Every structure is written in structure tokens, then in C-alpha cells.
Coordinates of C-alpha atoms in Angstrom, one line a residue:
M1 CA -32.2 -2.4 34.3
Q2 CA -33.1 -6.1 34.1
L3 CA -32.6 -7.7 30.7
T4 CA -32.5 -11.3 29.4
G5 CA -29.2 -12.7 28.2
S6 CA -30.4 -12.3 24.6
Q7 CA -31.1 -8.6 25.2
V8 CA -27.7 -8.2 26.8
I9 CA -26.0 -9.7 23.7
I10 CA -27.8 -7.2 21.4
E11 CA -27.1 -4.2 23.7
C12 CA -23.5 -5.2 23.9
L13 CA -23.2 -5.4 20.1
K14 CA -24.7 -1.9 19.9
E15 CA -22.2 -0.7 22.5
Q16 CA -19.4 -1.9 20.2
G17 CA -20.8 -0.1 17.2
V18 CA -21.8 -3.3 15.4
D19 CA -24.0 -2.5 12.4
T20 CA -23.9 -5.9 10.6
V21 CA -24.0 -9.5 11.7
F22 CA -23.6 -12.5 9.4
G23 CA -25.1 -15.7 10.5
Y24 CA -27.5 -18.7 10.4
P25 CA -30.1 -19.4 13.1
G26 CA -30.9 -22.7 14.9
G27 CA -32.5 -24.1 18.0
A28 CA -29.9 -23.1 20.6
I29 CA -29.6 -19.5 19.4
L30 CA -33.3 -18.9 18.8
N31 CA -33.6 -16.6 21.8
V32 CA -30.9 -14.3 20.4
Y33 CA -32.5 -14.3 16.9
D34 CA -35.8 -13.4 18.4
E35 CA -34.3 -10.4 20.1
L36 CA -32.4 -9.5 17.0
Y37 CA -35.7 -9.3 15.1
K38 CA -36.6 -6.3 17.3
H39 CA -33.5 -4.4 16.3
P40 CA -33.5 -3.4 12.7
E41 CA -30.6 -1.0 13.3
I42 CA -28.4 -4.1 13.3
R43 CA -28.4 -5.6 9.8
H44 CA -28.4 -9.4 9.7
V45 CA -27.2 -11.1 6.6
L46 CA -28.5 -14.7 6.3
T47 CA -25.8 -16.7 4.5
S48 CA -26.4 -20.0 2.8
H49 CA -23.9 -21.8 5.1
E50 CA -22.3 -20.9 8.4
Q51 CA -18.8 -21.1 6.8
G52 CA -20.0 -18.3 4.5
A53 CA -21.0 -16.2 7.5
S54 CA -17.5 -16.6 9.0
H55 CA -15.8 -15.6 5.7
A56 CA -18.3 -12.7 5.3
A57 CA -17.4 -11.4 8.8
D58 CA -13.7 -11.7 7.8
G59 CA -14.2 -9.8 4.6
Y60 CA -16.2 -7.1 6.5
A61 CA -13.3 -6.8 8.9
R62 CA -10.5 -6.8 6.3
S63 CA -12.1 -4.1 4.2
T64 CA -13.0 -1.8 7.0
G65 CA -10.6 -2.4 9.9
K66 CA -13.6 -2.9 12.2
V67 CA -14.4 -6.1 14.1
G68 CA -16.5 -8.5 12.0
V69 CA -19.3 -10.5 13.7
C70 CA -20.8 -13.8 12.9
M71 CA -23.3 -16.0 14.7
A72 CA -24.3 -19.7 14.6
T73 CA -26.2 -22.2 16.6
S74 CA -24.8 -25.2 18.5
G75 CA -23.3 -28.4 17.1
P76 CA -22.8 -28.4 13.4
G77 CA -23.7 -24.7 13.1
A78 CA -20.8 -23.9 15.4
T79 CA -18.3 -26.3 13.8
N80 CA -19.1 -24.9 10.3
L81 CA -17.6 -21.6 11.5
V82 CA -14.2 -23.3 12.3
T83 CA -12.6 -22.9 8.8
G84 CA -13.5 -19.2 8.7
I85 CA -12.2 -18.7 12.2
A86 CA -8.9 -20.4 11.4
T87 CA -8.6 -18.3 8.2
A88 CA -9.0 -15.1 10.3
Y89 CA -6.6 -16.4 12.9
M90 CA -3.8 -17.1 10.4
D91 CA -4.1 -13.6 8.9
S92 CA -4.7 -11.7 12.2
I93 CA -8.2 -10.5 11.3
P94 CA -10.4 -9.3 14.2
I95 CA -13.7 -11.1 14.2
V96 CA -16.0 -12.1 17.1
A97 CA -17.9 -15.4 16.6
I98 CA -21.0 -15.8 18.8
T99 CA -22.4 -19.3 19.2
C100 CA -25.0 -20.8 21.5
N101 CA -24.9 -24.2 23.1
V102 CA -27.3 -26.5 25.0
G103 CA -28.3 -25.5 28.5
V104 CA -25.9 -25.9 31.4
S105 CA -27.8 -28.9 32.7
L106 CA -27.3 -30.7 29.3
L107 CA -23.6 -30.0 28.9
G108 CA -21.4 -33.1 28.9
K109 CA -24.2 -35.5 28.2
D110 CA -23.9 -35.8 24.5
S111 CA -27.1 -33.8 24.1
F112 CA -28.6 -33.1 20.7
Q113 CA -26.3 -30.7 18.8
E114 CA -24.0 -30.3 21.8
I115 CA -20.3 -29.7 21.0
D116 CA -17.4 -28.2 22.9
I117 CA -16.8 -25.4 20.4
A118 CA -14.7 -23.4 22.9
G119 CA -12.4 -26.3 23.1
I120 CA -12.3 -27.0 19.4
T121 CA -11.4 -23.4 18.6
T122 CA -8.9 -22.8 21.4
P123 CA -5.9 -23.3 19.0
I124 CA -7.3 -21.0 16.3
T125 CA -8.5 -18.0 18.4
K126 CA -6.9 -15.4 20.5
Y127 CA -9.4 -16.5 23.2
S128 CA -12.4 -18.8 23.5
F129 CA -15.1 -18.2 26.1
I130 CA -18.0 -20.3 27.3
V131 CA -20.6 -18.3 29.3
K132 CA -22.7 -20.3 31.8
D133 CA -23.6 -17.5 34.1
V134 CA -25.8 -14.6 32.8
T135 CA -24.2 -12.1 35.2
K136 CA -20.9 -12.6 33.4
L137 CA -22.3 -12.3 29.9
A138 CA -21.9 -8.5 29.2
D139 CA -18.4 -8.3 30.5
T140 CA -17.4 -11.4 28.5
I141 CA -18.7 -9.9 25.2
R142 CA -16.9 -6.7 26.0
R143 CA -13.7 -8.6 26.6
A144 CA -14.1 -10.5 23.4
F145 CA -14.2 -7.3 21.3
S146 CA -11.3 -5.8 23.2
I147 CA -9.1 -8.9 22.7
A148 CA -10.0 -9.1 19.0
R149 CA -8.8 -5.5 18.5
K150 CA -5.9 -5.4 20.9
G151 CA -2.2 -5.7 19.8
R152 CA -2.0 -8.2 17.0
P153 CA -5.7 -8.6 16.0
G154 CA -7.5 -11.9 15.7
P155 CA -10.7 -13.9 16.2
V156 CA -12.4 -14.5 19.5
L157 CA -15.2 -17.0 20.1
V158 CA -18.0 -16.6 22.7
D159 CA -20.1 -19.7 23.3
I160 CA -23.3 -19.0 25.4
T161 CA -25.5 -21.7 26.9
K162 CA -29.2 -21.4 25.9
D163 CA -30.4 -20.9 29.5
V164 CA -28.1 -17.9 29.8
T165 CA -29.8 -16.3 26.8
A166 CA -33.1 -16.6 28.6
N167 CA -32.1 -15.8 32.2
K168 CA -32.2 -12.2 33.4
T169 CA -29.5 -10.0 34.9
E170 CA -28.8 -6.3 35.7
Y171 CA -27.4 -4.6 32.6
I172 CA -25.6 -1.2 32.8
K173 CA -24.5 0.3 29.5
K174 CA -20.7 1.0 29.1
E175 CA -18.8 2.9 26.5
P176 CA -16.2 0.7 24.9
K177 CA -12.6 1.6 25.5
M178 CA -10.6 1.3 22.3
P179 CA -7.2 -0.3 23.0
Q180 CA -4.3 2.0 22.6
P181 CA -1.1 0.7 20.9
D182 CA 1.5 -0.5 23.5
C183 CA 4.9 1.0 23.0
S184 CA 6.5 -0.3 26.1
A185 CA 8.5 -3.1 24.4
F186 CA 11.0 -0.8 22.7
N187 CA 13.2 2.1 23.8
E188 CA 15.5 4.8 22.4
D189 CA 18.4 2.4 22.2
D190 CA 16.3 0.1 19.9
L191 CA 15.5 3.0 17.6
K192 CA 19.1 4.2 17.7
K193 CA 20.5 0.8 16.6
A194 CA 18.0 0.6 13.8
I195 CA 19.0 4.1 12.6
Q196 CA 22.6 3.1 12.6
M197 CA 21.9 0.0 10.5
I198 CA 19.9 2.0 8.0
E199 CA 22.6 4.7 7.7
K200 CA 25.4 2.1 7.3
A201 CA 23.5 0.2 4.5
K202 CA 24.6 0.7 0.9
K203 CA 21.9 -1.6 -0.5
P204 CA 18.8 -1.5 1.7
Y205 CA 15.5 -3.2 0.7
I206 CA 12.2 -2.7 2.5
F207 CA 9.9 -5.8 2.8
V208 CA 6.3 -5.0 3.8
G209 CA 3.7 -7.4 5.2
G210 CA 0.1 -7.4 6.4
G211 CA 1.1 -5.9 9.8
A212 CA 1.6 -2.6 8.0
I213 CA -2.0 -2.7 6.9
L214 CA -3.4 -3.8 10.2
S215 CA -1.6 -0.9 12.0
G216 CA -2.8 1.7 9.5
A217 CA 0.9 2.5 8.7
S218 CA 0.6 3.4 5.0
E219 CA 1.3 7.1 5.3
V220 CA 4.3 6.8 7.7
L221 CA 5.6 3.9 5.6
K222 CA 5.6 6.1 2.5
T223 CA 7.7 8.7 4.4
F224 CA 10.0 6.0 5.7
V225 CA 10.6 4.6 2.2
E226 CA 11.3 8.1 0.9
K227 CA 13.8 8.9 3.7
T228 CA 15.5 5.5 3.4
D229 CA 15.6 5.8 -0.5
A230 CA 15.2 2.1 -1.0
P231 CA 13.3 -0.3 -3.2
V232 CA 10.1 -2.0 -1.7
C233 CA 8.7 -5.5 -2.1
D234 CA 5.8 -7.0 -0.2
T235 CA 4.0 -10.2 0.8
L236 CA 0.7 -11.3 -0.4
M237 CA -0.9 -9.9 2.8
G238 CA 1.0 -6.7 2.5
K239 CA -0.5 -5.6 -0.9
G240 CA -1.6 -2.0 -0.9
A241 CA 0.3 -1.0 2.3
Y242 CA 2.8 0.7 -0.1
D243 CA 1.6 2.1 -3.4
G244 CA 2.1 -0.6 -6.1
T245 CA 2.3 2.1 -8.8
S246 CA 5.5 3.7 -7.3
E247 CA 8.7 3.4 -9.3
N248 CA 10.7 1.8 -6.5
Y249 CA 8.0 -0.9 -5.9
T250 CA 9.2 -4.2 -7.3
G251 CA 6.4 -6.6 -6.6
M252 CA 5.9 -9.6 -4.4
L253 CA 8.7 -11.6 -2.8
G254 CA 8.9 -15.4 -2.6
M255 CA 7.6 -18.5 -4.4
H256 CA 5.6 -16.5 -7.0
G257 CA 7.3 -13.2 -6.4
T258 CA 8.9 -11.2 -9.2
K259 CA 12.5 -11.9 -10.3
T260 CA 13.4 -8.4 -9.4
S261 CA 12.3 -8.7 -5.8
N262 CA 13.8 -12.2 -5.4
L263 CA 17.1 -11.2 -6.9
G264 CA 17.2 -7.8 -5.2
V265 CA 16.6 -9.2 -1.7
S266 CA 19.2 -11.8 -2.4
E267 CA 21.7 -9.0 -3.1
C268 CA 20.8 -6.4 -0.5
D269 CA 22.9 -5.7 2.5
L270 CA 20.0 -4.7 4.8
L271 CA 16.5 -6.1 4.7
I272 CA 14.0 -4.0 6.7
A273 CA 11.1 -6.3 7.4
V274 CA 7.9 -4.3 8.3
G275 CA 5.0 -6.3 9.8
V276 CA 6.0 -9.6 8.2
R277 CA 6.3 -13.1 9.7
F278 CA 8.7 -14.6 7.2
S279 CA 6.5 -17.5 6.0
D280 CA 7.8 -20.5 4.2
R281 CA 6.4 -19.2 0.9
V282 CA 8.6 -16.1 1.2
L283 CA 11.8 -17.7 2.5
G284 CA 12.2 -20.6 0.1
N285 CA 15.3 -22.1 1.7
P286 CA 15.6 -20.3 5.0
K287 CA 19.3 -21.3 5.3
K288 CA 20.0 -19.3 2.1
F289 CA 17.6 -16.5 2.5
A290 CA 19.2 -13.0 2.2
K291 CA 22.5 -14.5 3.5
Q292 CA 24.6 -11.4 2.7
A293 CA 22.2 -9.0 4.5
K294 CA 21.6 -7.9 8.0
I295 CA 17.9 -8.1 8.9
L296 CA 16.0 -5.5 10.9
Q297 CA 12.5 -6.7 11.8
I298 CA 9.7 -4.4 13.0
D299 CA 6.6 -6.3 14.4
I300 CA 4.0 -6.0 17.1
D301 CA 4.2 -9.6 18.1
P302 CA 7.4 -10.8 19.9
V303 CA 6.6 -14.4 19.0
E304 CA 7.4 -13.6 15.4
I305 CA 11.0 -12.4 16.2
N306 CA 13.5 -15.1 15.3
K307 CA 10.7 -17.7 14.8
N308 CA 11.3 -18.5 11.1
I309 CA 14.6 -16.7 10.5
I310 CA 17.2 -15.2 12.8
V311 CA 17.4 -11.4 12.6
N312 CA 20.1 -9.0 13.6
H313 CA 17.9 -6.5 15.3
S314 CA 14.2 -6.1 16.1
I315 CA 11.8 -3.5 17.3
I316 CA 8.7 -4.8 18.9
G317 CA 5.8 -2.5 18.7
D318 CA 2.9 -1.1 16.6
V319 CA 4.4 -0.7 13.1
A320 CA 2.8 2.8 12.5
I321 CA 4.3 4.1 15.8
V322 CA 7.7 2.6 15.3
L323 CA 8.0 3.9 11.7
G324 CA 6.8 7.3 13.0
K325 CA 9.6 7.4 15.6
L326 CA 12.2 6.3 13.0
N327 CA 11.1 9.0 10.6
E328 CA 11.7 11.6 13.3
K329 CA 15.3 10.5 13.8
L330 CA 16.3 9.3 10.3
E331 CA 18.3 11.7 8.1
Q332 CA 17.6 11.6 4.3
Q333 CA 19.5 8.7 2.7
K334 CA 20.6 8.4 -0.9
H335 CA 21.1 5.1 -2.8
T336 CA 21.0 6.2 -6.5
E337 CA 23.3 3.5 -7.8
W338 CA 21.4 0.7 -5.9
L339 CA 18.0 1.9 -7.1
S340 CA 19.3 2.1 -10.6
H341 CA 20.5 -1.5 -10.4
I342 CA 17.1 -2.6 -9.2
A343 CA 15.4 -0.6 -12.0
D344 CA 17.6 -2.5 -14.5
Y345 CA 16.3 -5.7 -13.1
Q346 CA 12.7 -4.4 -13.6
K347 CA 13.5 -3.8 -17.2
M348 CA 15.2 -7.1 -17.7
Y349 CA 12.4 -9.1 -16.0
P350 CA 9.0 -7.5 -16.6
M351 CA 5.8 -9.3 -15.8
T352 CA 4.4 -10.2 -19.2
I353 CA 0.9 -10.9 -20.4
P354 CA 0.2 -13.4 -23.2
K355 CA -0.9 -11.4 -26.3
E356 CA -3.1 -14.1 -27.7
G357 CA -6.0 -16.0 -26.1
L358 CA -7.8 -15.5 -22.9
S359 CA -5.6 -15.9 -19.8
G360 CA -5.6 -15.1 -16.1
P361 CA -2.9 -12.4 -16.5
F362 CA -4.9 -10.7 -19.3
M363 CA -8.1 -10.6 -17.3
I364 CA -6.5 -9.2 -14.1
A365 CA -4.7 -6.5 -16.1
K366 CA -8.0 -5.7 -17.9
I367 CA -9.9 -5.5 -14.6
Y368 CA -7.2 -3.1 -13.3
E369 CA -7.6 -1.0 -16.4
M370 CA -11.4 -0.8 -16.1
A371 CA -11.8 -0.8 -12.3
K372 CA -8.7 0.5 -10.6
D373 CA -10.5 1.5 -7.4
A374 CA -12.2 -1.9 -6.8
I375 CA -11.9 -4.0 -3.7
M376 CA -10.3 -7.3 -5.0
V377 CA -11.1 -10.5 -3.3
T378 CA -9.7 -13.9 -4.2
E379 CA -10.0 -17.6 -3.6
V380 CA -6.8 -19.6 -3.4
G381 CA -4.7 -20.9 -6.3
Q382 CA -3.3 -19.7 -9.6
H383 CA -5.9 -17.0 -10.0
Q384 CA -4.9 -15.7 -6.5
M385 CA -1.3 -15.3 -7.6
W386 CA -2.3 -13.6 -10.9
A387 CA -4.5 -11.2 -8.9
A388 CA -1.4 -10.4 -6.7
Q389 CA 0.9 -10.0 -9.7
Y390 CA -1.1 -8.1 -12.3
F391 CA -3.4 -5.7 -10.3
K392 CA -1.6 -2.7 -8.9
Y393 CA -2.8 -2.1 -5.3
S394 CA -2.3 1.5 -4.4
K395 CA -4.3 1.6 -1.2
P396 CA -4.6 -0.7 1.8
R397 CA -7.6 -3.0 2.4
T398 CA -8.2 -3.4 -1.3
L399 CA -6.9 -7.0 -1.6
L400 CA -8.8 -9.5 0.6
T401 CA -7.3 -13.0 0.4
S402 CA -6.6 -16.0 2.5
G403 CA -2.8 -15.9 2.9
G404 CA -1.9 -18.0 5.9
L405 CA -4.5 -20.8 5.8
G406 CA -5.0 -20.8 2.0
T407 CA -8.7 -21.4 2.2
M408 CA -10.4 -22.5 -0.9
G409 CA -14.0 -21.2 -0.8
Y410 CA -13.1 -18.1 1.1
G411 CA -13.6 -15.5 -1.6
L412 CA -17.3 -15.3 -2.3
G413 CA -18.3 -15.1 1.4
A414 CA -15.6 -12.5 2.0
A415 CA -16.8 -10.5 -1.1
I416 CA -20.3 -10.5 0.4
G417 CA -18.9 -9.1 3.6
A418 CA -16.8 -6.5 1.8
Q419 CA -19.7 -5.4 -0.4
T420 CA -22.1 -5.2 2.5
A421 CA -19.6 -3.0 4.4
N422 CA -18.7 -0.9 1.3
P423 CA -21.9 -0.4 -0.8
D424 CA -20.4 2.4 -2.8
K425 CA -17.4 0.4 -4.0
Q426 CA -17.1 -2.2 -6.6
V427 CA -16.2 -5.6 -5.1
I428 CA -14.7 -8.3 -7.4
N429 CA -14.0 -11.9 -6.5
I430 CA -11.5 -13.8 -8.6
A431 CA -12.1 -17.6 -8.3
G432 CA -10.9 -20.8 -9.9
D433 CA -13.5 -23.3 -10.8
G434 CA -12.3 -25.6 -8.1
C435 CA -12.7 -22.9 -5.4
F436 CA -16.0 -21.7 -6.8
R437 CA -17.5 -25.1 -6.3
M438 CA -16.8 -25.1 -2.6
N439 CA -19.0 -22.2 -1.6
M440 CA -20.9 -21.2 -4.7
N441 CA -24.1 -21.6 -2.7
E442 CA -23.3 -18.1 -1.4
L443 CA -24.4 -16.7 -4.8
A444 CA -27.9 -17.1 -3.4
T445 CA -27.0 -14.9 -0.5
A446 CA -25.5 -12.2 -2.8
S447 CA -28.7 -12.3 -4.9
R448 CA -31.0 -12.1 -1.9
Q449 CA -29.1 -9.1 -0.6
K450 CA -29.0 -7.5 -4.0
L451 CA -25.2 -7.1 -3.8
P452 CA -23.7 -5.9 -7.2
L453 CA -20.5 -7.9 -6.7
I454 CA -18.7 -9.4 -9.7
E455 CA -17.5 -13.0 -9.7
V456 CA -14.9 -13.9 -12.2
I457 CA -14.3 -17.7 -12.6
V458 CA -11.0 -18.4 -14.1
N459 CA -12.2 -21.7 -15.4
N460 CA -9.5 -24.1 -16.6
H461 CA -11.5 -27.3 -15.7
V462 CA -8.7 -28.4 -13.4
L463 CA -7.3 -27.7 -10.0
G464 CA -4.8 -25.3 -11.5
M465 CA -2.1 -24.8 -8.9
V466 CA -2.1 -28.5 -8.0
R467 CA -1.9 -29.4 -11.6
Q468 CA 1.0 -27.0 -12.1
W469 CA 2.9 -28.8 -9.3
Q470 CA 2.0 -32.1 -10.8
T471 CA 3.4 -31.0 -14.2
L472 CA 6.6 -29.6 -12.7
F473 CA 7.4 -32.0 -9.9
Y474 CA 5.2 -35.1 -10.2
K475 CA 5.9 -36.3 -13.7
Q476 CA 2.5 -35.1 -15.0
H477 CA 0.5 -37.5 -12.8
Y478 CA -2.8 -35.6 -12.8
S479 CA -4.2 -37.5 -9.8
A480 CA -7.7 -36.2 -8.8
T481 CA -7.2 -32.7 -10.3
V482 CA -9.3 -32.8 -13.5
L483 CA -12.7 -31.1 -13.2
D484 CA -14.0 -31.5 -16.8
D485 CA -17.4 -32.9 -15.8
G486 CA -19.8 -30.6 -17.6
V487 CA -20.9 -28.4 -14.8
D488 CA -22.5 -25.3 -16.2
Y489 CA -21.7 -22.3 -14.0
V490 CA -23.7 -19.9 -16.1
K491 CA -26.9 -21.9 -15.5
I492 CA -26.0 -22.3 -11.8
A493 CA -25.5 -18.6 -11.4
E494 CA -28.8 -17.8 -13.2
A495 CA -30.6 -20.3 -11.1
M496 CA -29.4 -18.5 -8.0
G497 CA -30.6 -15.1 -9.2
A498 CA -27.4 -13.7 -10.7
A499 CA -26.6 -12.5 -14.2
A500 CA -24.0 -14.6 -16.0
R501 CA -22.0 -14.8 -19.2
R502 CA -19.5 -17.3 -20.5
V503 CA -16.5 -16.0 -22.4
T504 CA -13.7 -17.6 -24.3
T505 CA -11.9 -14.7 -26.0
Q506 CA -10.4 -11.4 -24.9
E507 CA -13.1 -9.4 -26.7
E508 CA -15.9 -11.4 -25.1
F509 CA -14.3 -10.8 -21.6
N510 CA -14.0 -7.1 -22.2
A511 CA -17.6 -6.8 -23.1
A512 CA -18.9 -9.0 -20.3
F513 CA -16.8 -7.2 -17.7
Q514 CA -18.2 -3.8 -18.9
E515 CA -21.7 -5.3 -18.6
A516 CA -20.9 -6.6 -15.1
L517 CA -19.7 -3.1 -14.0
E518 CA -23.1 -1.7 -15.0
S519 CA -25.1 -4.4 -13.4
K520 CA -27.1 -3.8 -10.2
T521 CA -27.1 -7.5 -9.3
P522 CA -24.5 -10.2 -8.7
F523 CA -22.7 -10.9 -12.0
V524 CA -20.8 -14.1 -12.8
I525 CA -18.3 -14.3 -15.7
D526 CA -17.3 -17.9 -16.5
A527 CA -14.0 -17.4 -18.3
I528 CA -12.6 -20.4 -20.1
V529 CA -8.8 -20.6 -20.1
D530 CA -6.3 -23.2 -21.0
S531 CA -5.8 -26.1 -18.4
D532 CA -2.0 -25.8 -18.6
D533 CA -1.6 -22.0 -18.1
K534 CA 1.0 -21.5 -15.3
V535 CA 1.9 -18.9 -12.7
W536 CA 5.4 -17.5 -13.4
P537 CA 7.9 -16.8 -12.0
M538 CA 8.2 -19.6 -9.5
V539 CA 10.7 -20.9 -6.9
A540 CA 10.8 -24.7 -6.4
P541 CA 9.9 -25.8 -2.9
G542 CA 13.0 -25.7 -0.7
A543 CA 15.1 -23.8 -3.3
P544 CA 16.6 -20.3 -2.5
I545 CA 14.5 -17.5 -3.9
N546 CA 17.3 -16.3 -6.2
E547 CA 16.7 -19.5 -8.2
C548 CA 13.4 -18.3 -9.4
F549 CA 12.5 -19.4 -12.9
D550 CA 9.8 -18.6 -15.6
G551 CA 8.4 -20.5 -18.5
K552 CA 11.3 -19.8 -20.8
D553 CA 13.8 -20.9 -18.1
F554 CA 11.8 -24.1 -17.6
E555 CA 11.6 -24.9 -21.3
S556 CA 15.4 -24.3 -21.7
K557 CA 16.2 -26.5 -18.8
N558 CA 14.1 -29.4 -20.0
K559 CA 15.0 -29.4 -23.7

């Protein structure tokens, strides 16, 4: 049948099972929005800013495992998506961003709101398309979804000229073919060598990253851990892949990892890295990272092998499939003495919560106590680390956070995406006051959509993590990090249609959070904490991870 390009776009979205699109209209994309108006089966969430749309698509994707979709018009509309696309790219999140450009005859002429968005996004997407021929539109959109899903997931951009959205072509519906995991890169010898390494190890440690979540590997990972009989640590992106309430789970590894994980990995004789990329925040000093251990890396992307650290053996493939194959071949291991040693570390170096006063650790622990099944979203900074340290993630896709790019302003948009996708779950965004400022306009979106998400602002009136570094490493030169300017977040929230409370004590927070849980509208808690609260433990930049220190260590060293 003959359809316009705009009609083809909508039909292709329906083919792919898309039920929600986040976006913001404009002149170049008007034809598409006019067609979208006729299809209420696709929910459109109008955000306050295009960046909010890209983060919402990301949050939708992270919380569901589906491809998130966002749309924007040409020029600044398209460029406003860039930060969200880069955020998704760094964390391997499947989104498809659809933008429209000026007509083909106007390309390359500095036309009004013309921009080469495909060129701009090439380094931060798996693929960027520009469609100038309506006959190629349907297949391009189908390819975009396939690429976004396939192998290591990631964002894809499709830019479509305005005349293509109006021109007609023959459209034939096609059922999408979901990509199947590719297992061709490893063989029986790879599995055999891995088994030999595991069986030879006396002190194995399992290190889990976001790849285990993306592959849906939680169940086979649990079996693998039980058969290996080893302690488990994770990355920020790996939270929830392995049950954080398990006895042999020791917390995060790296710069703000637990002392147990950092010391344990530094002592192990085999580190089994599952879906991790060995980022600089994990390695500390790469020359001294796990020097006494052999490293076995399991990852779907061959580019990640030997990129940041040299490993002894690798298996390239879908994590869930590889672990399943290893489980079939691995005999039950026993490491009682090693596990007991790690358990002693856990007793020696517990994560503590200040007993007096309102603090980030107290609030996260209380949120866990009152809302264990919530989807937690964070911005970036101290509050992000506290959310990783003090909330026990027992299921995958329950912590949504910008790990690779570290995007301030990510959380509220992502929370909107997650709450839209999961209406029956409680979504909570943890923000610092610096991050909240960046995209707080999206509160209006949450109010308009009647989303009962909770926004907790850990308000210390400074850029907390930067101030922490300035305190520790820059002689307390607080350059451009003080935010004590009288902004009233409660009034801002109420003006945007949300309920809000300001709290200064533990008792006030408990009451406000209970009220927020019962609210049917967005609810903001402005929680005032001390400007000099710090995230502990910490590893200094460039130091080996076994040199982690906490507040007491710091005070003793600087007496």
C-alpha cells in the first residue's frame, strides 16, 4: 500500500512493538507528529526539553530491556539529544533517536535549523543514518532497531529529511526478527581452559558488570557463583545482576568500593570478570591491579579484551550463554577458608551509617527499609555513590544511573522513562542539588503525566563530589562549587505541580518519605545535609585499590 514517509515511520514503530515515544516537536518533524496524533496506541510523552526525552528513552530501556525511542526536530532539537545519546552509548543502552532535517534541496546551505546530526553523533552511536529517499525509509528504521538490540546494545540515530516524511512509497509490513546471540567467537577449548583456571584457583573472586544485566544472565550467574563457591563484587553498572543481600556479596569494587572488595580482589589468585570493561574508576592504578591474580574475562565485545588491562584468558560471547556452558562443565568447587577470610574482612570493615543527623547514607538505608522493591534512579555525584553503597539491589534493572559518561541531569528524565514503563512500581530518583538544577524543568513533565515518582534532593548547597576532591586534593580551594544562593526547591516543585517537603532531621525525613510513598503525584523531598559529608571509602586517583581509606584513616594520616 502507498503511504507517506510519516505514515511509514509510525507503522515501523508499531512493527517493532513500540508503545511509548518521548519527544518534542518542531517544524521539520511536524509531518511525523501529525501522523502520530492519529495513533493513540503509541503514547507520546512531551518532555520539557529534548535532553529530557533522550534520558527518558534511556530510563525506559534500562528498566525494561526494550529499545527506548525519542524524537526531536532539526537543528537545536536534534543537538539537545546529544548528551542523552552519549549517555546511552557509554553504558550500552539500546535507544533509537529519530530526528528530522530540512528538505534534501536545502541540505548543505546553512538553512534554518539545519545541522548534520548524523555526523555529530557518529562517535556516540552504534550507527547514524540520514534518509534522503523515502523508498529506503522503512528498511532503515528496521535496521536501526536491529542494530540497537544486536550484540552489545547501544543507541542508533535516524535522521530523516522533511520531504521524505511527505513523499509516498510502497509499504509492506514485516515482522521484526529479534537478533539471536552469536556464539561463534568461542569454542570448547576456550571453555575448557576457563574451567581449568577455575578448578586450579584457591582464592577466586567473581567481578560482575553491566553486561550481565544486559544479557539477562542473573539466574545462570547465581548458579555459576554457587558452583564456583566464590565471593562476588560488582561495578556500579552491575548492581542487581547478583543478589546484593547474599552472604558472599561484598559490594562495589574500585574508587568508592568497599574495603572488603578492594582488599579481597587485591589478594585473590583468580579474578573472573563477567561483563565488565575495567574502567579507570575500578582499576585505580592499572599496573598494580590484582597483580597476584590470573584474570579470566567474559564479554560479548572483543574490543574490551586487553583494552584497559591485560587478561590471561577470555571468552567472547553473550554472558548468559557462556555462563550456562560453564555451568554444564564445572564441578562443584569448595573454598571455605577463602570465603571465611573475606567474611572476616566484612566484619572488620562494615559500611557504617552516622547515628546522628540527616545524611545521605541514612536516607538511602531508610529508603531501602521502606521501599525495597523500588526502581532506584540517580544523578551523578556523592548521592550516586551512597545509593550504590547503601541500597541492596537484589534484582537487575533496579538501579538506573549514568556510569560511563557521568551525566549530571540524567536522573529525573530517566525516572520519568522508568515510571512510564513501570506504572505499578515505585520509582525514586536520588539527586544532588547541583544535578537537580540541570534538568529540574522535567518536574513539569512528571506532573503533567501524573507520574507518582519520588525525587529526593540530597541538598548540601555545594557540588558535593567536586568539593570532596577539593578538600582532599586541592587544599580546600572551593572554586565555583558553592551553591548557597537561596534557591527554594520546595517552591519550585510546587510551582511545577508536585508536592514537596523540606526536611532537616531523620524524623522529618521518615515522615516525608512515608507521605511520598502514599502520594499519587510527583513528590519532592528537599533534604538538607552537611556540606562536608563525604563518600567513604575512597581510593585516591592513580593509587592501587588496596590503598582505600575511610574518614578515620584520613584523620589519622593528617593529624
